[in-house]
PDB file of C-alpha atoms in Angstrom:
ATOM      1  CA  MET N 632     221.590  34.402-101.772  1.00 42.00           C
ATOM      2  CA  SER N 633     224.078  37.055-102.773  1.00 43.00           C
ATOM      3  CA  THR N 634     223.869  40.510-101.242  1.00 55.00           C
ATOM      4  CA  ASN N 635     226.996  42.385-102.363  1.00 83.00           C
ATOM      5  CA  VAL N 636     224.471  45.277-103.265  1.00 87.00           C
ATOM      6  CA  PHE N 637     224.558  46.064 -99.544  1.00 95.00           C
ATOM      7  CA  GLU N 638     228.322  46.909 -99.352  1.00 92.00           C
ATOM      8  CA  GLY N 639     229.177  49.994 -98.773  1.00 95.00           C
ATOM      9  CA  ALA N 640     225.191  51.107 -98.614  1.00 98.00           C
ATOM     10  CA  SER N 641     223.169  52.107 -95.866  1.00 98.00           C
ATOM     11  CA  ALA N 642     218.976  51.411 -94.895  1.00 98.00           C
ATOM     12  CA  ILE N 643     216.971  53.253 -92.851  1.00 98.00           C
ATOM     13  CA  VAL N 644     214.374  51.152 -91.081  1.00 98.00           C
ATOM     14  CA  SER N 645     210.935  52.294 -89.646  1.00 98.00           C
ATOM     15  CA  GLY N 646     209.827  50.713 -85.919  1.00 97.00           C
ATOM     16  CA  GLY N 647     213.867  49.748 -86.009  1.00 98.00           C
ATOM     17  CA  ALA N 648     213.657  49.923 -81.910  1.00 97.00           C
ATOM     18  CA  GLY N 649     211.374  47.067 -81.451  1.00 95.00           C
ATOM     19  CA  GLY N 650     209.603  43.016 -82.600  1.00 95.00           C
ATOM     20  CA  LEU N 651     209.885  43.265 -86.380  1.00 97.00           C
ATOM     21  CA  GLY N 652     211.925  46.191 -87.185  1.00 98.00           C
ATOM     22  CA  ALA N 653     214.410  45.360 -84.695  1.00 98.00           C
ATOM     23  CA  ALA N 654     214.864  41.847 -85.767  1.00 98.00           C
ATOM     24  CA  THR N 655     214.833  43.715 -89.318  1.00 98.00           C
ATOM     25  CA  VAL N 656     218.188  45.795 -87.979  1.00 98.00           C
ATOM     26  CA  ARG N 657     219.544  42.842 -87.060  1.00 98.00           C
ATOM     27  CA  ARG N 658     219.722  41.162 -90.388  1.00 98.00           C
ATOM     28  CA  LEU N 659     220.408  43.564 -92.450  1.00 98.00           C
ATOM     29  CA  HIS N 660     223.303  44.841 -89.846  1.00 98.00           C
ATOM     30  CA  ALA N 661     224.632  41.317 -90.345  1.00 97.00           C
ATOM     31  CA  GLU N 662     224.603  41.111 -94.027  1.00 96.00           C
ATOM     32  CA  GLY N 663     226.513  44.316 -94.022  1.00 96.00           C
ATOM     33  CA  LEU N 664     224.497  47.221 -94.306  1.00 97.00           C
ATOM     34  CA  ALA N 665     225.174  50.567 -91.929  1.00 98.00           C
ATOM     35  CA  VAL N 666     221.104  51.106 -90.692  1.00 98.00           C
ATOM     36  CA  VAL N 667     219.495  53.477 -89.283  1.00 98.00           C
ATOM     37  CA  ILE N 668     216.923  52.967 -86.533  1.00 98.00           C
ATOM     38  CA  ALA N 669     214.237  55.025 -87.489  1.00 98.00           C
ATOM     39  CA  ASP N 670     211.762  55.097 -84.351  1.00 98.00           C
ATOM     40  CA  LEU N 671     210.117  57.037 -81.652  1.00 97.00           C
ATOM     41  CA  ALA N 672     211.192  54.686 -79.064  1.00 97.00           C
ATOM     42  CA  GLU N 673     213.995  56.506 -77.266  1.00 97.00           C
ATOM     43  CA  ASP N 674     215.444  54.322 -74.605  1.00 98.00           C
ATOM     44  CA  GLN N 675     215.385  50.858 -76.962  1.00 98.00           C
ATOM     45  CA  GLY N 676     216.429  52.467 -80.168  1.00 98.00           C
ATOM     46  CA  ARG N 677     219.560  53.435 -78.799  1.00 98.00           C
ATOM     47  CA  ALA N 678     220.285  50.248 -76.872  1.00 98.00           C
ATOM     48  CA  LEU N 679     219.928  48.367 -80.081  1.00 98.00           C
ATOM     49  CA  ALA N 680     222.438  51.056 -82.127  1.00 98.00           C
ATOM     50  CA  ASP N 681     224.955  51.045 -79.199  1.00 98.00           C
ATOM     51  CA  GLU N 682     224.979  46.819 -79.234  1.00 97.00           C
ATOM     52  CA  LEU N 683     225.437  46.845 -83.148  1.00 98.00           C
ATOM     53  CA  GLY N 684     228.188  49.451 -82.682  1.00 95.00           C
ATOM     54  CA  ASP N 685     229.994  50.617 -85.652  1.00 95.00           C
ATOM     55  CA  ARG N 686     227.354  51.184 -88.855  1.00 96.00           C
ATOM     56  CA  ALA N 687     224.394  51.398 -86.802  1.00 98.00           C
ATOM     57  CA  ALA N 688     223.032  54.694 -85.338  1.00 98.00           C
ATOM     58  CA  PHE N 689     219.599  56.029 -83.899  1.00 98.00           C
ATOM     59  CA  ALA N 690     217.185  58.489 -85.116  1.00 98.00           C
ATOM     60  CA  ARG N 691     214.131  59.382 -83.289  1.00 98.00           C
ATOM     61  CA  THR N 692     211.836  59.673 -86.024  1.00 98.00           C
ATOM     62  CA  ASP N 693     208.043  60.433 -86.321  1.00 98.00           C
ATOM     63  CA  VAL N 694     206.953  59.097 -89.553  1.00 98.00           C
ATOM     64  CA  THR N 695     204.231  61.736 -90.204  1.00 97.00           C
ATOM     65  CA  ASP N 696     206.738  64.388 -89.803  1.00 98.00           C
ATOM     66  CA  GLU N 697     209.010  65.291 -93.220  1.00 98.00           C
ATOM     67  CA  ASP N 698     211.848  67.352 -91.005  1.00 98.00           C
ATOM     68  CA  SER N 699     211.484  64.194 -89.029  1.00 98.00           C
ATOM     69  CA  VAL N 700     212.104  61.507 -91.558  1.00 98.00           C
ATOM     70  CA  ASN N 701     214.753  64.397 -93.386  1.00 98.00           C
ATOM     71  CA  ALA N 702     216.936  63.626 -90.377  1.00 98.00           C
ATOM     72  CA  ALA N 703     216.691  60.228 -90.186  1.00 98.00           C
ATOM     73  CA  LEU N 704     217.933  60.070 -93.653  1.00 98.00           C
ATOM     74  CA  ASP N 705     220.603  62.576 -93.297  1.00 98.00           C
ATOM     75  CA  ALA N 706     221.758  60.264 -90.860  1.00 98.00           C
ATOM     76  CA  ALA N 707     221.468  57.039 -93.078  1.00 98.00           C
ATOM     77  CA  ALA N 708     223.740  59.136 -95.598  1.00 98.00           C
ATOM     78  CA  ALA N 709     226.231  59.785 -92.908  1.00 98.00           C
ATOM     79  CA  LEU N 710     227.127  55.765 -92.570  1.00 98.00           C
ATOM     80  CA  GLY N 711     226.695  54.845 -96.180  1.00 97.00           C
ATOM     81  CA  THR N 712     225.095  55.302 -99.570  1.00 98.00           C
ATOM     82  CA  VAL N 713     221.413  55.129 -99.058  1.00 98.00           C
ATOM     83  CA  ARG N 714     220.297  52.883-101.118  1.00 98.00           C
ATOM     84  CA  TYR N 715     217.388  50.722 -99.198  1.00 98.00           C
ATOM     85  CA  ALA N 716     214.432  51.816 -96.885  1.00 98.00           C
ATOM     86  CA  VAL N 717     212.197  49.452 -95.034  1.00 98.00           C
ATOM     87  CA  ILE N 718     208.896  50.474 -93.212  1.00 98.00           C
ATOM     88  CA  ALA N 719     207.914  48.248 -90.627  1.00 97.00           C
ATOM     89  CA  HIS N 720     206.496  51.314 -88.250  1.00 96.00           C
ATOM     90  CA  GLY N 721     203.864  50.169 -85.195  1.00 89.00           C
ATOM     91  CA  GLY N 722     202.090  52.176 -83.130  1.00 80.00           C
ATOM     92  CA  PHE N 723     198.601  51.359 -81.859  1.00 79.00           C
ATOM     93  CA  GLY N 724     195.242  49.776 -83.412  1.00 76.00           C
ATOM     94  CA  VAL N 725     191.488  50.931 -82.872  1.00 83.00           C
ATOM     95  CA  THR N 726     188.791  48.211 -82.644  1.00 89.00           C
ATOM     96  CA  GLU N 727     185.416  49.290 -83.213  1.00 94.00           C
ATOM     97  CA  ARG N 728     182.551  48.503 -85.000  1.00 96.00           C
ATOM     98  CA  ILE N 729     181.598  50.827 -87.724  1.00 95.00           C
ATOM     99  CA  VAL N 730     178.047  51.146 -85.732  1.00 97.00           C
ATOM    100  CA  GLY N 731     178.457  50.079 -82.137  1.00 94.00           C
ATOM    101  CA  ARG N 732     175.876  47.665 -80.415  1.00 93.00           C
ATOM    102  CA  ASP N 733     174.702  50.595 -78.311  1.00 95.00           C
ATOM    103  CA  GLY N 734     173.918  52.452 -82.126  1.00 96.00           C
ATOM    104  CA  SER N 735     177.053  54.796 -82.104  1.00 96.00           C
ATOM    105  CA  PRO N 736     179.236  55.433 -85.026  1.00 97.00           C
ATOM    106  CA  ALA N 737     182.580  54.562 -84.877  1.00 96.00           C
ATOM    107  CA  ASP N 738     184.497  57.083 -83.599  1.00 95.00           C
ATOM    108  CA  TYR N 739     186.117  59.575 -87.218  1.00 96.00           C
ATOM    109  CA  ARG N 740     189.232  60.432 -85.229  1.00 95.00           C
ATOM    110  CA  GLY N 741     190.345  56.979 -83.674  1.00 95.00           C
ATOM    111  CA  PHE N 742     190.031  55.975 -87.901  1.00 96.00           C
ATOM    112  CA  THR N 743     191.880  59.499 -89.018  1.00 96.00           C
ATOM    113  CA  ARG N 744     194.536  58.761 -86.592  1.00 96.00           C
ATOM    114  CA  THR N 745     195.534  55.599 -87.809  1.00 96.00           C
ATOM    115  CA  ILE N 746     195.017  55.677 -91.566  1.00 97.00           C
ATOM    116  CA  ASP N 747     197.641  58.882 -90.574  1.00 97.00           C
ATOM    117  CA  LEU N 748     200.120  56.281 -89.046  1.00 97.00           C
ATOM    118  CA  TYR N 749     199.684  53.028 -91.350  1.00 97.00           C
ATOM    119  CA  LEU N 750     199.311  54.224 -94.190  1.00 98.00           C
ATOM    120  CA  ASN N 751     200.250  58.682 -94.419  1.00 98.00           C
ATOM    121  CA  GLY N 752     203.109  57.600 -92.635  1.00 98.00           C
ATOM    122  CA  THR N 753     203.936  55.065 -94.993  1.00 98.00           C
ATOM    123  CA  PHE N 754     203.712  57.071 -97.797  1.00 98.00           C
ATOM    124  CA  ASN N 755     205.515  60.241 -96.187  1.00 98.00           C
ATOM    125  CA  LEU N 756     208.804  57.391 -95.942  1.00 98.00           C
ATOM    126  CA  LEU N 757     208.437  56.225 -98.943  1.00 98.00           C
ATOM    127  CA  ARG N 758     208.400  59.321-101.154  1.00 98.00           C
ATOM    128  CA  LEU N 759     211.093  61.122 -98.862  1.00 98.00           C
ATOM    129  CA  ALA N 760     213.438  57.906 -99.293  1.00 98.00           C
ATOM    130  CA  SER N 761     212.758  57.256-102.987  1.00 98.00           C
ATOM    131  CA  ALA N 762     214.167  60.697-103.558  1.00 98.00           C
ATOM    132  CA  ARG N 763     217.229  60.345-101.915  1.00 98.00           C
ATOM    133  CA  ILE N 764     217.924  56.850-102.886  1.00 98.00           C
ATOM    134  CA  ALA N 765     217.450  58.342-106.591  1.00 98.00           C
ATOM    135  CA  LYS N 766     220.367  61.112-106.435  1.00 97.00           C
ATOM    136  CA  SER N 767     222.854  57.665-105.673  1.00 97.00           C
ATOM    137  CA  ASP N 768     224.680  56.492-108.692  1.00 97.00           C
ATOM    138  CA  PRO N 769     223.459  53.384-110.419  1.00 97.00           C
ATOM    139  CA  LEU N 770     224.577  49.823-109.605  1.00 96.00           C
ATOM    140  CA  PRO N 771     225.911  48.081-112.489  1.00 94.00           C
ATOM    141  CA  THR N 772     222.149  46.279-112.723  1.00 95.00           C
ATOM    142  CA  GLY N 773     221.076  50.217-113.320  1.00 96.00           C
ATOM    143  CA  GLU N 774     219.558  50.009-109.781  1.00 98.00           C
ATOM    144  CA  ARG N 775     219.672  52.294-107.717  1.00 98.00           C
ATOM    145  CA  GLY N 776     217.695  50.641-104.455  1.00 98.00           C
ATOM    146  CA  ALA N 777     214.918  49.402-103.158  1.00 98.00           C
ATOM    147  CA  VAL N 778     212.078  49.654-100.431  1.00 98.00           C
ATOM    148  CA  VAL N 779     209.757  47.021 -98.725  1.00 98.00           C
ATOM    149  CA  MET N 780     206.946  47.996 -96.705  1.00 98.00           C
ATOM    150  CA  THR N 781     205.147  46.523 -94.561  1.00 98.00           C
ATOM    151  CA  ALA N 782     200.801  45.301 -95.067  1.00 98.00           C
ATOM    152  CA  SER N 783     199.087  42.577 -93.116  1.00 97.00           C
ATOM    153  CA  ILE N 784     196.747  40.605 -94.003  1.00 97.00           C
ATOM    154  CA  ALA N 785     194.323  42.458 -92.281  1.00 96.00           C
ATOM    155  CA  GLY N 786     194.018  44.682 -94.966  1.00 97.00           C
ATOM    156  CA  TYR N 787     192.773  41.388 -97.539  1.00 97.00           C
ATOM    157  CA  GLU N 788     191.045  40.063 -94.825  1.00 96.00           C
ATOM    158  CA  GLY N 789     189.825  42.681 -92.255  1.00 94.00           C
ATOM    159  CA  GLN N 790     188.000  41.036 -89.023  1.00 93.00           C
ATOM    160  CA  ILE N 791     184.787  42.708 -87.295  1.00 95.00           C
ATOM    161  CA  GLY N 792     186.474  46.133 -85.909  1.00 95.00           C
ATOM    162  CA  GLN N 793     189.141  46.229 -87.718  1.00 95.00           C
ATOM    163  CA  ALA N 794     187.846  48.991 -90.135  1.00 96.00           C
ATOM    164  CA  SER N 795     190.734  51.300 -89.845  1.00 97.00           C
ATOM    165  CA  TYR N 796     193.691  48.742 -89.464  1.00 96.00           C
ATOM    166  CA  THR N 797     192.135  47.142 -92.948  1.00 97.00           C
ATOM    167  CA  ALA N 798     191.253  50.228 -94.531  1.00 97.00           C
ATOM    168  CA  ALA N 799     195.150  51.086 -93.829  1.00 98.00           C
ATOM    169  CA  LYS N 800     196.722  48.288 -94.952  1.00 98.00           C
ATOM    170  CA  ALA N 801     195.035  48.088 -97.823  1.00 98.00           C
ATOM    171  CA  GLY N 802     196.380  50.990 -99.201  1.00 98.00           C
ATOM    172  CA  VAL N 803     199.717  49.897 -98.047  1.00 98.00           C
ATOM    173  CA  ILE N 804     199.062  46.785-100.797  1.00 98.00           C
ATOM    174  CA  GLY N 805     197.255  49.009-103.165  1.00 98.00           C
ATOM    175  CA  LEU N 806     200.316  51.513-103.167  1.00 98.00           C
ATOM    176  CA  THR N 807     202.229  48.638-104.417  1.00 98.00           C
ATOM    177  CA  LEU N 808     202.411  48.234-107.935  1.00 98.00           C
ATOM    178  CA  VAL N 809     201.950  51.797-108.378  1.00 98.00           C
ATOM    179  CA  SER N 810     205.051  52.331-106.728  1.00 98.00           C
ATOM    180  CA  ALA N 811     206.862  50.115-108.559  1.00 98.00           C
ATOM    181  CA  ARG N 812     206.044  51.862-111.869  1.00 98.00           C
ATOM    182  CA  ASP N 813     206.214  54.846-110.448  1.00 98.00           C
ATOM    183  CA  LEU N 814     210.195  54.067-109.223  1.00 98.00           C
ATOM    184  CA  SER N 815     211.040  52.138-112.473  1.00 98.00           C
ATOM    185  CA  SER N 816     212.449  55.076-113.767  1.00 98.00           C
ATOM    186  CA  VAL N 817     214.908  55.765-111.214  1.00 98.00           C
ATOM    187  CA  GLY N 818     215.741  52.114-111.070  1.00 98.00           C
ATOM    188  CA  ILE N 819     213.918  51.481-107.773  1.00 98.00           C
ATOM    189  CA  ARG N 820     212.157  48.673-106.965  1.00 98.00           C
ATOM    190  CA  VAL N 821     209.260  48.694-104.409  1.00 98.00           C
ATOM    191  CA  ASN N 822     207.524  44.867-102.424  1.00 99.00           C
ATOM    192  CA  THR N 823     205.877  44.680 -99.519  1.00 98.00           C
ATOM    193  CA  VAL N 824     205.356  42.761 -97.011  1.00 98.00           C
ATOM    194  CA  ALA N 825     201.465  41.680 -95.757  1.00 98.00           C
ATOM    195  CA  PRO N 826     202.820  39.631 -92.387  1.00 97.00           C
ATOM    196  CA  GLY N 827     199.694  37.047 -90.761  1.00 96.00           C
ATOM    197  CA  THR N 828     200.057  36.538 -86.873  1.00 93.00           C
ATOM    198  CA  MET N 829     203.208  37.351 -85.753  1.00 94.00           C
ATOM    199  CA  ARG N 830     205.497  36.597 -82.871  1.00 91.00           C
ATOM    200  CA  THR N 831     205.701  41.115 -81.575  1.00 87.00           C
ATOM    201  CA  PRO N 832     205.878  42.162 -78.182  1.00 82.00           C
ATOM    202  CA  ILE N 833     201.940  43.579 -78.510  1.00 81.00           C
ATOM    203  CA  MET N 834     200.938  40.011 -79.501  1.00 83.00           C
ATOM    204  CA  GLU N 835     202.675  38.055 -76.957  1.00 79.00           C
ATOM    205  CA  SER N 836     200.398  40.154 -74.144  1.00 77.00           C
ATOM    206  CA  VAL N 837     197.347  39.322 -75.304  1.00 80.00           C
ATOM    207  CA  GLY N 838     197.973  35.966 -73.362  1.00 82.00           C
ATOM    208  CA  GLN N 839     198.679  32.176 -73.952  1.00 86.00           C
ATOM    209  CA  GLU N 840     194.547  31.377 -75.074  1.00 85.00           C
ATOM    210  CA  LEU N 841     193.883  33.932 -77.669  1.00 83.00           C
ATOM    211  CA  ILE N 842     197.430  33.089 -79.005  1.00 87.00           C
ATOM    212  CA  SER N 843     196.494  29.210 -79.575  1.00 87.00           C
ATOM    213  CA  LYS N 844     193.169  30.588 -80.429  1.00 84.00           C
ATOM    214  CA  LEU N 845     194.845  32.965 -83.222  1.00 85.00           C
ATOM    215  CA  THR N 846     197.000  30.041 -84.467  1.00 90.00           C
ATOM    216  CA  SER N 847     194.928  26.935 -85.052  1.00 92.00           C
ATOM    217  CA  ALA N 848     193.574  28.927 -87.355  1.00 91.00           C
ATOM    218  CA  VAL N 849     197.671  28.790 -89.324  1.00 95.00           C
ATOM    219  CA  PRO N 850     197.085  25.353 -92.020  1.00 96.00           C
ATOM    220  CA  PHE N 851     201.197  24.940 -91.321  1.00 97.00           C
ATOM    221  CA  PRO N 852     203.182  25.643 -89.197  1.00 96.00           C
ATOM    222  CA  LYS N 853     200.686  26.462 -86.132  1.00 95.00           C
ATOM    223  CA  ARG N 854     202.275  28.968 -84.647  1.00 95.00           C
ATOM    224  CA  LEU N 855     203.770  32.671 -84.879  1.00 95.00           C
ATOM    225  CA  GLY N 856     205.220  33.546 -86.925  1.00 96.00           C
ATOM    226  CA  GLU N 857     208.881  34.593 -85.949  1.00 97.00           C
ATOM    227  CA  PRO N 858     210.462  38.235 -86.494  1.00 97.00           C
ATOM    228  CA  ALA N 859     213.580  36.468 -88.369  1.00 98.00           C
ATOM    229  CA  GLU N 860     211.066  35.212 -90.165  1.00 98.00           C
ATOM    230  CA  TYR N 861     209.871  38.140 -91.446  1.00 98.00           C
ATOM    231  CA  ALA N 862     213.552  39.505 -91.699  1.00 98.00           C
ATOM    232  CA  ASP N 863     214.515  37.029 -93.725  1.00 98.00           C
ATOM    233  CA  ALA N 864     212.061  37.663 -95.962  1.00 98.00           C
ATOM    234  CA  VAL N 865     212.445  41.357 -96.228  1.00 98.00           C
ATOM    235  CA  THR N 866     215.772  40.870 -96.772  1.00 98.00           C
ATOM    236  CA  PHE N 867     215.070  38.694 -99.789  1.00 98.00           C
ATOM    237  CA  LEU N 868     213.063  41.439-101.050  1.00 98.00           C
ATOM    238  CA  LEU N 869     215.807  44.109-100.754  1.00 98.00           C
ATOM    239  CA  ALA N 870     218.676  41.854-102.672  1.00 97.00           C
ATOM    240  CA  ASN N 871     216.252  40.646-104.923  1.00 97.00           C
ATOM    241  CA  GLY N 872     216.750  42.718-108.474  1.00 97.00           C
ATOM    242  CA  TYR N 873     213.933  41.178-110.007  1.00 98.00           C
ATOM    243  CA  VAL N 874     211.045  41.271-107.499  1.00 98.00           C
ATOM    244  CA  ASN N 875     209.660  44.532-107.847  1.00 98.00           C
ATOM    245  CA  GLY N 876     205.741  45.396-107.217  1.00 98.00           C
ATOM    246  CA  GLU N 877     205.182  42.658-105.562  1.00 98.00           C
ATOM    247  CA  VAL N 878     203.274  41.574-101.751  1.00 98.00           C
ATOM    248  CA  LEU N 879     204.711  38.834-100.258  1.00 98.00           C
ATOM    249  CA  ARG N 880     201.996  37.355 -97.614  1.00 98.00           C
ATOM    250  CA  LEU N 881     204.087  35.818 -94.750  1.00 98.00           C
ATOM    251  CA  ASP N 882     201.244  34.165 -92.455  1.00 97.00           C
ATOM    252  CA  GLY N 883     201.575  29.993 -92.653  1.00 96.00           C
ATOM    253  CA  GLY N 884     198.377  29.957 -95.227  1.00 96.00           C
ATOM    254  CA  GLN N 885     196.397  31.813 -92.775  1.00 95.00           C
ATOM    255  CA  ARG N 886     193.125  32.933 -94.098  1.00 94.00           C
ATOM    256  CA  PHE N 887     191.432  35.484 -91.186  1.00 92.00           C
ATOM    257  CA  ALA N 888     188.134  34.870 -90.337  1.00 90.00           C
ATOM    258  CA  PRO N 889     185.120  37.404 -89.646  1.00 91.00           C
ATOM    259  CA  ARG N 890     186.174  37.296 -85.694  1.00 85.00           C
TER     260      ARG N 890
END
């Protein structure tokens, strides 16, 4: 795969301080991109930027705040032409049935906070990054850049108790094609990765018993997905100029059961 489209360009990676985001930062930096690590985890983010050295910077970023995202994009512009954005932030999850066993309704605030982070925050970064990318000169192909968002297979097969997370990630899936259509006029492609059960710090904290249960439902290979495999998928979607409006499941063929 040729990645010469990355020459002289910069990218912003939300959630870039750890997990899937950090693996992506390392991969894109190795491919020649300048990268801004946009995250709230300041110690981790600065350590990663220091590790990578030239063409890497950390920007403390709240993806739901316009000024914060614009400041991170300013940092990316200082490193190179802003052409790429990877939206990979996480944060928290709410596990709650819509009506609990005691008959009480789910917490509305938990639902709205989850939507705000995973869906509204994704859209906020998408719109602001795309506006920056649209100002760049087109490449010889006519493309100005690309965005990769992150959904989840829960956006297709949400499990019991995952109503808020499933709604948010289903929203990102639904946003993919319409965004690609909206941004076609300015030469920006938009794709999404929908991971299954991946080896992230949060996943590793649940214990081997639960991990074994989850991976037993993966047809092949029967293991957690690796952050480097997510980074591979993102790099492919950023560099391949004919992939647009697609959602790539990265799950070993897994389909979530109800519980």
